[in-house]
Coordinates of N, CA and C in Angstrom, one line a residue:
D1 N 32.3 -44.2 -181.8 CA 33.2 -44.6 -182.9 C 32.6 -45.8 -183.7
N2 N 31.3 -46.1 -183.4 CA 30.6 -47.2 -184.1 C 31.2 -48.6 -183.7
H3 N 32.0 -48.6 -182.6 CA 32.5 -49.8 -182.0 C 32.2 -49.9 -180.5
F4 N 32.8 -49.0 -179.7 CA 32.5 -49.0 -178.3 C 31.0 -48.7 -178.0
V5 N 30.5 -47.8 -178.8 CA 29.1 -47.4 -178.8 C 28.6 -47.5 -180.3
P6 N 27.3 -47.7 -180.5 CA 26.8 -48.0 -181.9 C 26.8 -46.8 -182.8
N7 N 26.8 -45.6 -182.3 CA 26.8 -44.5 -183.3 C 28.2 -43.9 -183.6
L8 N 28.2 -43.1 -184.6 CA 29.5 -42.6 -185.1 C 29.4 -41.1 -185.2
T9 N 30.2 -40.3 -184.5 CA 30.1 -38.9 -184.5 C 31.4 -38.2 -184.8
M10 N 31.7 -37.1 -184.2 CA 32.9 -36.3 -184.6 C 34.2 -36.8 -184.0
G11 N 35.3 -36.4 -184.6 CA 36.6 -36.8 -184.1 C 37.6 -35.6 -184.0
V12 N 38.9 -35.9 -184.1 CA 39.9 -34.9 -183.9 C 39.8 -33.8 -184.9
P13 N 39.5 -34.0 -186.2 CA 39.4 -32.9 -187.2 C 38.4 -31.9 -186.8
M14 N 37.2 -32.3 -186.2 CA 36.2 -31.4 -185.8 C 36.7 -30.6 -184.6
V15 N 37.4 -31.2 -183.7 CA 37.9 -30.4 -182.6 C 38.9 -29.3 -183.0
E16 N 39.7 -29.7 -183.9 CA 40.7 -28.8 -184.5 C 40.0 -27.6 -185.2
A17 N 39.0 -27.9 -186.0 CA 38.2 -26.9 -186.7 C 37.5 -25.9 -185.7
L18 N 36.9 -26.5 -184.7 CA 36.2 -25.7 -183.8 C 37.1 -24.8 -183.0
R19 N 38.3 -25.3 -182.6 CA 39.2 -24.5 -181.8 C 39.6 -23.2 -182.6
K20 N 39.6 -23.2 -183.9 CA 40.0 -22.1 -184.6 C 39.0 -20.9 -184.5
V21 N 37.8 -21.2 -184.1 CA 36.7 -20.2 -184.1 C 36.2 -19.8 -182.7
T22 N 36.7 -20.5 -181.7 CA 36.2 -20.1 -180.3 C 37.3 -20.4 -179.3
D23 N 37.2 -19.6 -178.2 CA 38.1 -19.9 -177.0 C 37.4 -20.6 -175.9
L24 N 36.1 -21.0 -176.2 CA 35.4 -21.7 -175.1 C 36.1 -23.0 -174.8
P25 N 36.0 -23.5 -173.5 CA 36.6 -24.7 -173.1 C 35.9 -25.9 -173.8
F26 N 36.7 -26.9 -174.2 CA 36.2 -28.1 -174.8 C 36.4 -29.3 -173.8
D27 N 35.4 -30.0 -173.7 CA 35.4 -31.3 -172.9 C 35.0 -32.4 -173.8
A28 N 36.0 -33.2 -174.2 CA 35.8 -34.2 -175.2 C 35.6 -35.6 -174.5
H29 N 34.4 -36.1 -174.6 CA 34.0 -37.4 -174.0 C 34.2 -38.4 -175.1
L30 N 35.2 -39.3 -174.9 CA 35.5 -40.3 -176.0 C 34.9 -41.6 -175.7
M31 N 33.8 -41.9 -176.4 CA 33.1 -43.2 -176.2 C 33.7 -44.1 -177.4
I32 N 34.9 -44.5 -177.2 CA 35.7 -45.1 -178.3 C 36.5 -46.3 -177.7
E33 N 36.8 -47.2 -178.6 CA 37.8 -48.2 -178.3 C 39.2 -47.6 -178.5
D34 N 40.2 -48.3 -177.8 CA 41.6 -47.8 -177.9 C 41.8 -46.4 -177.6
P35 N 41.2 -45.9 -176.5 CA 41.5 -44.5 -176.1 C 43.0 -44.3 -175.8
D36 N 43.7 -45.3 -175.4 CA 45.1 -45.2 -175.1 C 45.9 -44.6 -176.3
V37 N 45.4 -45.0 -177.5 CA 46.0 -44.5 -178.7 C 45.5 -43.1 -179.1
W38 N 44.2 -42.9 -179.0 CA 43.6 -41.7 -179.6 C 43.4 -40.5 -178.7
A39 N 43.2 -40.8 -177.4 CA 42.9 -39.7 -176.5 C 43.9 -38.6 -176.4
P40 N 45.2 -38.8 -176.3 CA 46.2 -37.7 -176.3 C 46.1 -36.7 -177.4
G41 N 45.7 -37.2 -178.6 CA 45.6 -36.4 -179.8 C 44.5 -35.3 -179.6
Y42 N 43.5 -35.5 -178.8 CA 42.4 -34.5 -178.6 C 43.0 -33.4 -177.8
V43 N 43.9 -33.6 -176.9 CA 44.6 -32.5 -176.2 C 45.3 -31.6 -177.2
D44 N 46.1 -32.3 -178.1 CA 46.8 -31.6 -179.1 C 45.9 -30.8 -180.0
A45 N 44.7 -31.3 -180.2 CA 43.8 -30.6 -181.1 C 43.1 -29.4 -180.5
G46 N 43.2 -29.3 -179.2 CA 42.6 -28.1 -178.5 C 41.6 -28.4 -177.4
A47 N 41.4 -29.7 -177.0 CA 40.4 -30.0 -176.0 C 41.1 -29.8 -174.6
Q48 N 40.5 -29.0 -173.7 CA 41.1 -28.8 -172.4 C 40.9 -30.1 -171.5
T49 N 39.7 -30.7 -171.6 CA 39.5 -31.9 -170.8 C 39.2 -33.1 -171.8
V50 N 39.8 -34.2 -171.5 CA 39.6 -35.4 -172.4 C 39.2 -36.5 -171.4
T51 N 38.0 -37.0 -171.7 CA 37.4 -38.1 -170.9 C 37.5 -39.4 -171.7
F52 N 38.0 -40.4 -171.1 CA 38.0 -41.8 -171.7 C 37.3 -42.7 -170.8
H53 N 36.8 -43.8 -171.3 CA 36.1 -44.8 -170.5 C 37.1 -45.8 -169.9
L54 N 36.8 -46.0 -168.6 CA 37.6 -47.0 -167.9 C 37.5 -48.4 -168.6
E55 N 36.3 -48.7 -169.0 CA 36.0 -50.0 -169.6 C 36.8 -50.2 -170.9
A56 N 37.3 -49.2 -171.5 CA 37.9 -49.3 -172.8 C 39.5 -49.1 -172.7
A57 N 39.9 -48.5 -171.7 CA 41.4 -48.2 -171.5 C 42.1 -49.4 -171.1
K58 N 43.3 -49.6 -171.7 CA 44.2 -50.7 -171.3 C 45.0 -50.4 -170.1
A59 N 45.5 -49.1 -170.1 CA 46.3 -48.6 -169.0 C 45.8 -47.2 -168.5
P60 N 44.7 -47.2 -167.8 CA 44.1 -45.9 -167.4 C 45.0 -44.9 -166.7
I61 N 45.9 -45.4 -165.8 CA 46.8 -44.5 -165.1 C 47.8 -43.9 -166.0
R62 N 48.4 -44.7 -166.9 CA 49.4 -44.2 -167.8 C 48.7 -43.2 -168.8
L63 N 47.5 -43.5 -169.2 CA 46.8 -42.6 -170.2 C 46.5 -41.3 -169.5
A64 N 46.0 -41.3 -168.2 CA 45.7 -40.1 -167.5 C 46.9 -39.2 -167.4
R65 N 48.0 -39.8 -167.1 CA 49.3 -39.1 -167.0 C 49.8 -38.5 -168.3
E66 N 49.5 -39.2 -169.4 CA 49.9 -38.7 -170.7 C 49.0 -37.5 -171.1
I67 N 47.8 -37.6 -170.8 CA 46.9 -36.4 -171.0 C 47.3 -35.2 -170.3
R68 N 47.6 -35.4 -169.0 CA 48.1 -34.3 -168.2 C 49.5 -33.8 -168.6
S69 N 50.3 -34.6 -169.1 CA 51.6 -34.2 -169.5 C 51.6 -33.3 -170.8
R70 N 50.5 -33.4 -171.5 CA 50.3 -32.6 -172.7 C 49.5 -31.3 -172.4
G71 N 49.2 -31.1 -171.1 CA 48.5 -29.9 -170.7 C 47.0 -30.0 -170.6
G72 N 46.5 -31.2 -170.7 CA 45.0 -31.4 -170.6 C 44.6 -31.9 -169.2
R73 N 43.3 -31.8 -169.0 CA 42.7 -32.3 -167.8 C 42.3 -33.8 -168.1
A74 N 42.7 -34.7 -167.2 CA 42.4 -36.1 -167.5 C 41.1 -36.5 -166.7
A75 N 40.2 -37.1 -167.5 CA 38.9 -37.5 -166.9 C 38.6 -38.9 -167.3
V76 N 38.0 -39.6 -166.4 CA 37.6 -41.0 -166.6 C 36.1 -41.2 -166.5
A77 N 35.5 -41.9 -167.4 CA 34.1 -42.2 -167.4 C 33.8 -43.6 -167.0
L78 N 32.7 -43.8 -166.3 CA 32.2 -45.1 -165.9 C 30.8 -45.4 -166.4
K79 N 30.5 -46.5 -167.0 CA 29.2 -46.9 -167.4 C 28.4 -47.1 -166.1
P80 N 27.0 -47.1 -166.2 CA 26.2 -47.3 -165.0 C 26.5 -48.5 -164.2
A81 N 26.9 -49.6 -164.8 CA 27.1 -50.8 -164.0 C 28.5 -51.0 -163.6
T82 N 29.4 -50.0 -163.9 CA 30.8 -50.2 -163.5 C 31.0 -49.5 -162.1
P83 N 31.4 -50.3 -161.1 CA 31.6 -49.8 -159.7 C 32.7 -48.7 -159.7
V84 N 32.4 -47.6 -158.9 CA 33.4 -46.6 -158.8 C 34.6 -47.1 -158.0
E85 N 34.4 -48.1 -157.2 CA 35.5 -48.7 -156.4 C 36.6 -49.2 -157.2
Q86 N 36.4 -49.4 -158.5 CA 37.5 -49.8 -159.3 C 38.6 -48.8 -159.5
I87 N 38.3 -47.5 -159.3 CA 39.2 -46.4 -159.4 C 39.6 -45.8 -158.0
A88 N 39.0 -46.3 -157.0 CA 39.2 -45.7 -155.6 C 40.6 -45.5 -155.2
D89 N 41.5 -46.5 -155.6 CA 42.9 -46.5 -155.1 C 43.8 -45.5 -155.9
F90 N 43.3 -45.0 -157.1 CA 44.1 -44.1 -157.8 C 43.2 -42.9 -158.3
L91 N 42.3 -42.5 -157.5 CA 41.3 -41.5 -157.9 C 42.1 -40.2 -158.2
D92 N 43.1 -39.9 -157.4 CA 43.8 -38.6 -157.6 C 44.6 -38.5 -158.9
E93 N 44.6 -39.6 -159.7 CA 45.2 -39.5 -161.0 C 44.3 -38.7 -162.0
F94 N 43.1 -38.4 -161.6 CA 42.1 -37.8 -162.5 C 41.7 -36.4 -162.0
D95 N 41.4 -35.5 -163.0 CA 40.9 -34.2 -162.7 C 39.4 -34.2 -162.6
Q96 N 38.8 -35.2 -163.2 CA 37.3 -35.3 -163.3 C 36.9 -36.8 -163.4
V97 N 35.8 -37.1 -162.7 CA 35.2 -38.4 -162.9 C 33.8 -38.2 -163.5
L98 N 33.5 -38.9 -164.6 CA 32.2 -38.8 -165.2 C 31.4 -40.1 -165.0
L99 N 30.3 -40.0 -164.3 CA 29.4 -41.1 -164.1 C 28.3 -41.1 -165.1
M100 N 28.2 -42.1 -166.0 CA 27.1 -42.1 -167.0 C 25.8 -42.5 -166.2
T101 N 24.8 -41.7 -166.5 CA 23.5 -41.9 -165.9 C 22.5 -42.5 -166.9
V102 N 23.0 -42.9 -168.1 CA 22.4 -43.7 -169.1 C 23.5 -44.6 -169.7
E103 N 23.0 -45.6 -170.5 CA 24.0 -46.4 -171.2 C 24.6 -45.5 -172.3
P104 N 25.9 -45.4 -172.4 CA 26.5 -44.5 -173.4 C 26.2 -44.9 -174.8
G105 N 26.0 -43.8 -175.6 CA 25.7 -44.0 -177.0 C 24.8 -42.9 -177.5
F106 N 23.5 -43.2 -177.6 CA 22.6 -42.3 -178.1 C 22.0 -41.3 -177.1
G107 N 21.6 -40.1 -177.5 CA 21.0 -39.1 -176.7 C 19.5 -39.4 -176.5
G108 N 18.9 -38.7 -175.6 CA 17.4 -38.8 -175.4 C 17.0 -39.9 -174.5
Q109 N 17.9 -40.6 -173.8 CA 17.6 -41.7 -172.9 C 17.1 -41.1 -171.5
S110 N 16.4 -41.9 -170.8 CA 16.0 -41.5 -169.5 C 17.0 -41.7 -168.4
F111 N 17.1 -40.8 -167.5 CA 18.0 -40.8 -166.3 C 17.8 -42.0 -165.5
L112 N 18.9 -42.7 -165.2 CA 18.9 -43.9 -164.3 C 19.1 -43.5 -162.9
D113 N 18.0 -43.6 -162.1 CA 18.1 -43.2 -160.7 C 18.9 -44.2 -159.9
C114 N 19.1 -45.4 -160.5 CA 19.9 -46.4 -159.8 C 21.4 -46.0 -159.7
V115 N 21.8 -45.0 -160.4 CA 23.2 -44.5 -160.3 C 23.4 -43.5 -159.2
L116 N 22.3 -43.0 -158.6 CA 22.4 -42.0 -157.5 C 23.3 -42.5 -156.3
P117 N 23.1 -43.8 -155.9 CA 24.0 -44.3 -154.8 C 25.5 -44.2 -155.2
K118 N 25.8 -44.5 -156.5 CA 27.2 -44.4 -156.9 C 27.7 -43.0 -156.9
I119 N 26.8 -42.1 -157.3 CA 27.2 -40.6 -157.2 C 27.6 -40.3 -155.8
R120 N 26.8 -40.7 -154.8 CA 27.1 -40.4 -153.4 C 28.4 -41.1 -153.0
R121 N 28.6 -42.3 -153.4 CA 29.9 -43.0 -153.0 C 31.1 -42.3 -153.6
T122 N 30.9 -41.8 -154.9 CA 32.0 -41.2 -155.6 C 32.3 -39.8 -154.9
R123 N 31.3 -39.1 -154.5 CA 31.5 -37.8 -153.8 C 32.3 -38.1 -152.5
E124 N 31.9 -39.1 -151.8 CA 32.6 -39.4 -150.5 C 34.1 -39.7 -150.8
L125 N 34.4 -40.5 -151.8 CA 35.7 -40.9 -152.2 C 36.5 -39.6 -152.6
I126 N 35.9 -38.8 -153.4 CA 36.6 -37.5 -153.8 C 36.9 -36.7 -152.6
D127 N 35.9 -36.5 -151.7 CA 36.1 -35.6 -150.6 C 37.3 -36.1 -149.7
R128 N 37.5 -37.4 -149.6 CA 38.5 -38.0 -148.8 C 39.9 -37.6 -149.4
T129 N 40.0 -37.4 -150.7 CA 41.3 -37.1 -151.3 C 41.7 -35.7 -151.0
G130 N 40.8 -34.8 -150.7 CA 41.1 -33.4 -150.5 C 41.5 -32.7 -151.8
K131 N 41.4 -33.3 -152.9 CA 41.7 -32.8 -154.2 C 40.5 -32.1 -154.9
D132 N 40.8 -31.2 -155.9 CA 39.8 -30.6 -156.7 C 39.4 -31.4 -157.9
I133 N 38.7 -32.5 -157.6 CA 38.3 -33.4 -158.7 C 36.8 -33.2 -159.0
W134 N 36.5 -32.9 -160.2 CA 35.1 -32.6 -160.6 C 34.3 -33.9 -160.7
L135 N 33.1 -33.9 -160.3 CA 32.2 -35.1 -160.4 C 31.1 -34.7 -161.4
Q136 N 31.2 -35.3 -162.6 CA 30.3 -35.0 -163.7 C 29.3 -36.1 -163.9
V137 N 28.1 -35.7 -164.3 CA 27.1 -36.7 -164.7 C 26.6 -36.4 -166.2
D138 N 26.3 -37.5 -166.9 CA 25.9 -37.3 -168.3 C 24.9 -38.4 -168.6
G139 N 23.7 -37.9 -169.1 CA 22.7 -38.8 -169.5 C 21.3 -38.5 -168.8
G140 N 20.4 -38.1 -169.6 CA 19.0 -37.8 -169.0 C 19.0 -36.6 -168.1
V141 N 20.0 -35.7 -168.1 CA 20.0 -34.6 -167.3 C 19.0 -33.6 -167.8
S142 N 18.0 -33.2 -166.9 CA 16.9 -32.3 -167.3 C 16.5 -31.6 -166.1
P143 N 15.5 -30.6 -166.3 CA 15.0 -29.9 -165.1 C 14.4 -30.9 -164.1
R144 N 13.9 -32.1 -164.5 CA 13.3 -33.1 -163.6 C 14.4 -33.9 -162.8
T145 N 15.6 -33.9 -163.3 CA 16.6 -34.8 -162.7 C 17.9 -34.1 -162.2
I146 N 18.1 -32.9 -162.6 CA 19.4 -32.2 -162.3 C 19.6 -32.0 -160.8
A147 N 18.5 -31.7 -160.1 CA 18.5 -31.5 -158.7 C 18.9 -32.7 -157.9
R148 N 18.4 -33.9 -158.3 CA 18.7 -35.1 -157.7 C 20.2 -35.5 -157.8
A149 N 20.7 -35.2 -159.0 CA 22.1 -35.5 -159.3 C 23.0 -34.6 -158.4
A150 N 22.6 -33.3 -158.3 CA 23.4 -32.3 -157.6 C 23.3 -32.6 -156.1
Q151 N 22.2 -33.0 -155.6 CA 22.1 -33.3 -154.2 C 22.8 -34.6 -153.8
A152 N 23.0 -35.5 -154.8 CA 23.7 -36.7 -154.5 C 25.2 -36.4 -154.6
G153 N 25.6 -35.3 -155.1 CA 27.1 -34.9 -155.1 C 27.7 -34.5 -156.3
A154 N 27.0 -34.5 -157.5 CA 27.5 -34.1 -158.7 C 27.7 -32.6 -158.8
D155 N 28.7 -32.1 -159.4 CA 28.9 -30.7 -159.5 C 29.1 -30.2 -161.0
T156 N 29.1 -31.1 -161.9 CA 29.3 -30.8 -163.3 C 28.3 -31.6 -164.1
F157 N 27.5 -31.0 -165.0 CA 26.4 -31.6 -165.7 C 26.4 -31.5 -167.2
V158 N 26.2 -32.6 -167.9 CA 26.1 -32.6 -169.3 C 24.7 -32.7 -169.7
A159 N 24.2 -31.7 -170.5 CA 22.8 -31.7 -170.9 C 22.8 -31.7 -172.4
G160 N 22.1 -32.6 -173.1 CA 22.0 -32.6 -174.5 C 20.6 -32.3 -175.0
S161 N 19.8 -33.4 -175.0 CA 18.4 -33.2 -175.4 C 17.6 -32.2 -174.6
A162 N 17.9 -32.0 -173.3 CA 17.2 -31.0 -172.5 C 17.5 -29.6 -172.9
V163 N 18.6 -29.4 -173.7 CA 18.9 -28.1 -174.2 C 18.6 -27.9 -175.7
Y164 N 19.2 -28.8 -176.5 CA 19.2 -28.7 -177.9 C 17.9 -29.3 -178.5
G165 N 17.1 -29.9 -177.7 CA 15.8 -30.4 -178.1 C 14.7 -29.3 -177.9
K166 N 15.1 -28.2 -177.3 CA 14.1 -27.1 -177.1 C 14.2 -26.0 -178.1
E167 N 13.1 -25.3 -178.3 CA 13.1 -24.2 -179.2 C 14.1 -23.1 -178.9
D168 N 14.3 -22.8 -177.6 CA 15.2 -21.8 -177.1 C 16.2 -22.4 -176.2
P169 N 17.3 -22.9 -176.8 CA 18.4 -23.5 -176.0 C 18.9 -22.7 -174.9
A170 N 19.1 -21.4 -175.1 CA 19.6 -20.5 -174.1 C 18.6 -20.4 -172.9
A171 N 17.4 -20.4 -173.1 CA 16.4 -20.4 -172.0 C 16.4 -21.7 -171.3
A172 N 16.6 -22.8 -172.0 CA 16.7 -24.1 -171.4 C 17.9 -24.2 -170.4
I173 N 19.1 -23.7 -170.9 CA 20.3 -23.6 -170.0 C 20.0 -22.8 -168.8
A174 N 19.4 -21.6 -169.0 CA 19.1 -20.8 -167.8 C 18.2 -21.5 -166.8
A175 N 17.2 -22.3 -167.3 CA 16.3 -23.0 -166.4 C 17.1 -24.0 -165.5
L176 N 18.0 -24.7 -166.2 CA 18.8 -25.7 -165.4 C 19.7 -24.9 -164.4
L177 N 20.3 -23.8 -164.8 CA 21.1 -23.1 -163.9 C 20.3 -22.6 -162.7
V178 N 19.1 -22.1 -162.9 CA 18.3 -21.6 -161.8 C 18.1 -22.7 -160.7
L179 N 17.9 -24.0 -161.2 CA 17.7 -25.1 -160.2 C 18.9 -25.3 -159.4
I180 N 20.1 -25.2 -160.0 CA 21.3 -25.4 -159.2 C 21.5 -24.2 -158.3
I181 N 21.3 -23.0 -158.7 CA 21.4 -21.8 -157.9 C 20.5 -21.9 -156.7
K182 N 19.3 -22.4 -156.9 CA 18.4 -22.5 -155.7 C 18.9 -23.5 -154.7
L183 N 19.5 -24.6 -155.1 CA 20.1 -25.5 -154.2 C 21.2 -24.9 -153.4
K184 N 22.1 -24.1 -154.1 CA 23.2 -23.5 -153.5 C 22.7 -22.4 -152.5
M185 N 21.7 -21.7 -152.8 CA 21.1 -20.7 -152.0 C 20.6 -21.3 -150.7
H186 N 19.9 -22.4 -150.8 CA 19.5 -23.1 -149.5 C 20.6 -23.4 -148.6
A187 N 21.7 -23.9 -149.2 CA 22.9 -24.2 -148.4 C 23.5 -23.0 -147.8
F188 N 23.5 -21.9 -148.6 CA 24.1 -20.6 -148.1 C 23.3 -20.0 -147.0
V189 N 21.9 -20.1 -147.1 CA 21.1 -19.6 -146.0 C 21.3 -20.4 -144.8
A190 N 21.4 -21.7 -144.9 CA 21.7 -22.5 -143.7 C 23.0 -22.1 -143.0
L191 N 24.0 -21.8 -143.8 CA 25.3 -21.4 -143.3 C 25.2 -20.2 -142.5
I192 N 24.4 -19.2 -143.0 CA 24.3 -17.9 -142.3 C 23.6 -18.1 -141.0
V193 N 22.5 -18.9 -141.0 CA 21.8 -19.1 -139.7 C 22.6 -19.9 -138.7
I194 N 23.4 -20.8 -139.2 CA 24.2 -21.6 -138.3 C 25.3 -20.8 -137.7
S195 N 25.9 -19.9 -138.6 CA 27.0 -19.0 -138.1 C 26.5 -18.2 -136.9
F196 N 25.2 -17.7 -137.0 CA 24.7 -16.9 -135.9 C 24.4 -17.8 -134.7
L197 N 23.8 -19.0 -134.9 CA 23.5 -19.8 -133.8 C 24.7 -20.4 -133.0
T198 N 25.8 -20.6 -133.7 CA 27.0 -21.1 -133.1 C 27.5 -20.1 -132.1
A199 N 27.2 -18.8 -132.4 CA 27.7 -17.8 -131.5 C 26.9 -17.7 -130.2
V200 N 25.6 -18.1 -130.3 CA 24.7 -18.0 -129.1 C 24.3 -19.3 -128.5
A201 N 24.8 -20.4 -129.1 CA 24.4 -21.7 -128.6 C 24.9 -22.0 -127.2
A202 N 24.2 -22.8 -126.4 CA 24.5 -23.1 -125.0 C 25.8 -23.9 -125.0
P203 N 26.6 -23.9 -123.9 CA 27.9 -24.6 -123.8 C 27.8 -26.0 -124.1
E204 N 26.6 -26.7 -123.8 CA 26.5 -28.1 -124.1 C 26.3 -28.4 -125.5
A205 N 26.1 -27.4 -126.4 CA 25.8 -27.6 -127.8 C 27.1 -28.2 -128.5
V206 N 26.9 -29.0 -129.5 CA 28.0 -29.5 -130.3 C 27.8 -29.1 -131.7
V207 N 28.9 -28.7 -132.3 CA 28.8 -28.3 -133.7 C 29.3 -29.5 -134.6
S208 N 28.4 -29.9 -135.5 CA 28.7 -31.0 -136.4 C 28.8 -30.5 -137.8
V209 N 30.0 -30.7 -138.5 CA 30.2 -30.3 -139.8 C 30.0 -31.4 -140.8
G210 N 29.2 -31.2 -141.9 CA 29.0 -32.3 -142.9 C 27.9 -33.2 -142.5
K211 N 26.8 -32.6 -142.0 CA 25.6 -33.4 -141.6 C 25.1 -34.1 -142.8
D212 N 24.8 -35.4 -142.6 CA 24.2 -36.2 -143.7 C 22.8 -35.6 -144.1
N213 N 22.6 -35.4 -145.4 CA 21.3 -34.9 -145.9 C 20.5 -36.1 -146.3
D214 N 19.3 -35.8 -146.9 CA 18.4 -36.9 -147.3 C 19.0 -37.9 -148.2
Y215 N 20.1 -37.5 -148.9 CA 20.7 -38.4 -149.9 C 21.9 -39.1 -149.4
G216 N 22.1 -39.0 -148.0 CA 23.1 -39.9 -147.4 C 24.5 -39.5 -147.5
H217 N 24.9 -38.3 -147.9 CA 26.3 -38.0 -147.9 C 26.6 -36.7 -147.3
P218 N 27.8 -36.5 -146.7 CA 28.1 -35.1 -146.2 C 28.2 -34.1 -147.3
T219 N 27.6 -33.0 -147.2 CA 27.6 -32.0 -148.2 C 28.1 -30.7 -147.6
P220 N 29.0 -30.0 -148.3 CA 29.5 -28.7 -147.8 C 28.3 -27.8 -147.7
G221 N 28.2 -27.1 -146.5 CA 27.1 -26.2 -146.3 C 26.0 -26.9 -145.5
H222 N 26.0 -28.2 -145.3 CA 25.0 -28.9 -144.6 C 25.6 -29.1 -143.2
L223 N 25.3 -28.2 -142.2 CA 25.9 -28.3 -140.9 C 24.8 -28.5 -139.9
A224 N 25.2 -28.7 -138.7 CA 24.2 -28.8 -137.6 C 24.7 -28.4 -136.3
V225 N 23.9 -27.7 -135.5 CA 24.2 -27.4 -134.1 C 23.3 -28.3 -133.3
L226 N 23.9 -29.2 -132.6 CA 23.1 -30.2 -131.9 C 22.9 -29.8 -130.4
G227 N 21.7 -29.9 -129.9 CA 21.4 -29.5 -128.5 C 21.0 -30.7 -127.7
R228 N 20.4 -30.5 -126.6 CA 20.1 -31.5 -125.6 C 18.9 -32.4 -126.2
A229 N 19.0 -33.7 -125.7 CA 17.9 -34.6 -126.1 C 16.6 -34.0 -125.5
G230 N 15.5 -34.3 -126.2 CA 14.2 -33.9 -125.7 C 13.8 -32.5 -126.3
S231 N 14.7 -31.9 -127.1 CA 14.3 -30.7 -127.7 C 13.2 -30.9 -128.7
R232 N 12.4 -29.9 -128.9 CA 11.3 -30.0 -129.8 C 11.4 -29.1 -131.0
V233 N 10.8 -29.5 -132.2 CA 10.9 -28.7 -133.4 C 10.2 -27.4 -133.1
H234 N 10.9 -26.3 -133.4 CA 10.3 -24.9 -133.2 C 9.7 -24.4 -134.5
R235 N 10.5 -24.5 -135.5 CA 10.0 -23.9 -136.8 C 10.8 -24.6 -138.0
T236 N 10.2 -24.8 -139.1 CA 10.8 -25.2 -140.3 C 10.4 -24.2 -141.4
D237 N 11.3 -24.1 -142.4 CA 10.9 -23.2 -143.5 C 10.0 -23.9 -144.4
E238 N 9.4 -23.2 -145.4 CA 8.4 -23.8 -146.2 C 8.8 -25.0 -147.0
C239 N 10.1 -25.1 -147.3 CA 10.7 -26.2 -148.1 C 11.1 -27.3 -147.2
G240 N 11.1 -27.1 -145.9 CA 11.5 -28.2 -145.0 C 13.1 -28.3 -144.9
D241 N 13.8 -27.3 -145.5 CA 15.2 -27.4 -145.6 C 15.9 -27.0 -144.3
V242 N 15.4 -26.1 -143.5 CA 16.0 -25.6 -142.3 C 15.0 -25.8 -141.2
A243 N 15.5 -26.6 -140.2 CA 14.6 -26.8 -139.0 C 15.3 -26.2 -137.8
L244 N 14.5 -25.5 -137.0 CA 15.0 -24.9 -135.7 C 14.3 -25.7 -134.6
V245 N 15.1 -26.1 -133.7 CA 14.6 -26.9 -132.5 C 14.8 -26.1 -131.3
D246 N 13.7 -26.0 -130.5 CA 13.7 -25.2 -129.3 C 14.0 -26.1 -128.1
G247 N 15.1 -25.7 -127.3 CA 15.4 -26.5 -126.1 C 15.1 -25.6 -124.8
D248 N 15.7 -26.0 -123.7 CA 15.4 -25.3 -122.5 C 15.8 -23.8 -122.5
G249 N 16.9 -23.5 -123.1 CA 17.5 -22.2 -123.1 C 17.3 -21.5 -124.4
G250 N 16.5 -21.9 -125.3 CA 16.4 -21.2 -126.6 C 16.7 -22.2 -127.7
L251 N 17.1 -21.6 -128.9 CA 17.4 -22.4 -130.0 C 18.6 -23.3 -129.8
R252 N 18.5 -24.5 -130.1 CA 19.6 -25.5 -129.9 C 20.0 -26.3 -131.1
L253 N 19.2 -26.2 -132.2 CA 19.5 -27.1 -133.3 C 19.1 -26.4 -134.6
V254 N 19.9 -26.4 -135.6 CA 19.5 -26.0 -136.9 C 20.2 -27.0 -137.9
T255 N 19.4 -27.5 -138.8 CA 19.9 -28.5 -139.7 C 19.4 -28.3 -141.1
A256 N 20.3 -28.6 -142.1 CA 19.9 -28.5 -143.5 C 19.7 -29.9 -144.0
R257 N 18.5 -30.2 -144.4 CA 18.2 -31.6 -144.9 C 18.9 -31.9 -146.2

């Protein structure tokens, strides 16, 4: 809006015009001052999801409820330096949390790895609610960074320059999707192996659900069958994602890193 952030882009009239020519879902990220006044109008204009910044909202809970009352999905965005703990006590008021991985404003900025710990903490907070709250990241998302964000817990990704800065935007989108699919396939393969091993594991084995991965948070699909101490590594796959540990009576451990 040229106030909350330095650049000035599209507003409600553009959303209304686009809605007339497509049924695609609209996710409006409002980097503006006074979202309490303007955000509900984007739902009326045709946006399914309306994201406002916590730093700019005067009454974020009331605003989220107003967006929902008009039939929209309420989403809250946090700048890189804004702690997610500020919304921890009312997280279920939102359908989506957007963590900025650059300073909001202009496109083409580099991904801030220092936000990864916040993504992990946010994923943990969301999981505790038991609600279907999406965790979105925006800023510097590219083939070099999307996997890190996904492994930290993000499930929704905003890509600008990485798509529209390419000669073939469709191919750029496909490349990003392939990276996410590979991550999901690794988790799926681990689940299949674990399902088999839990059926044949020794009585002393313990099944642990939500094993911490390399990024420090419990991830669906990252399970472990734990065996006796002193077991040794039997085999790992070429990516190091699945490790089989051999104990006295056969396989005793499988883990997804």
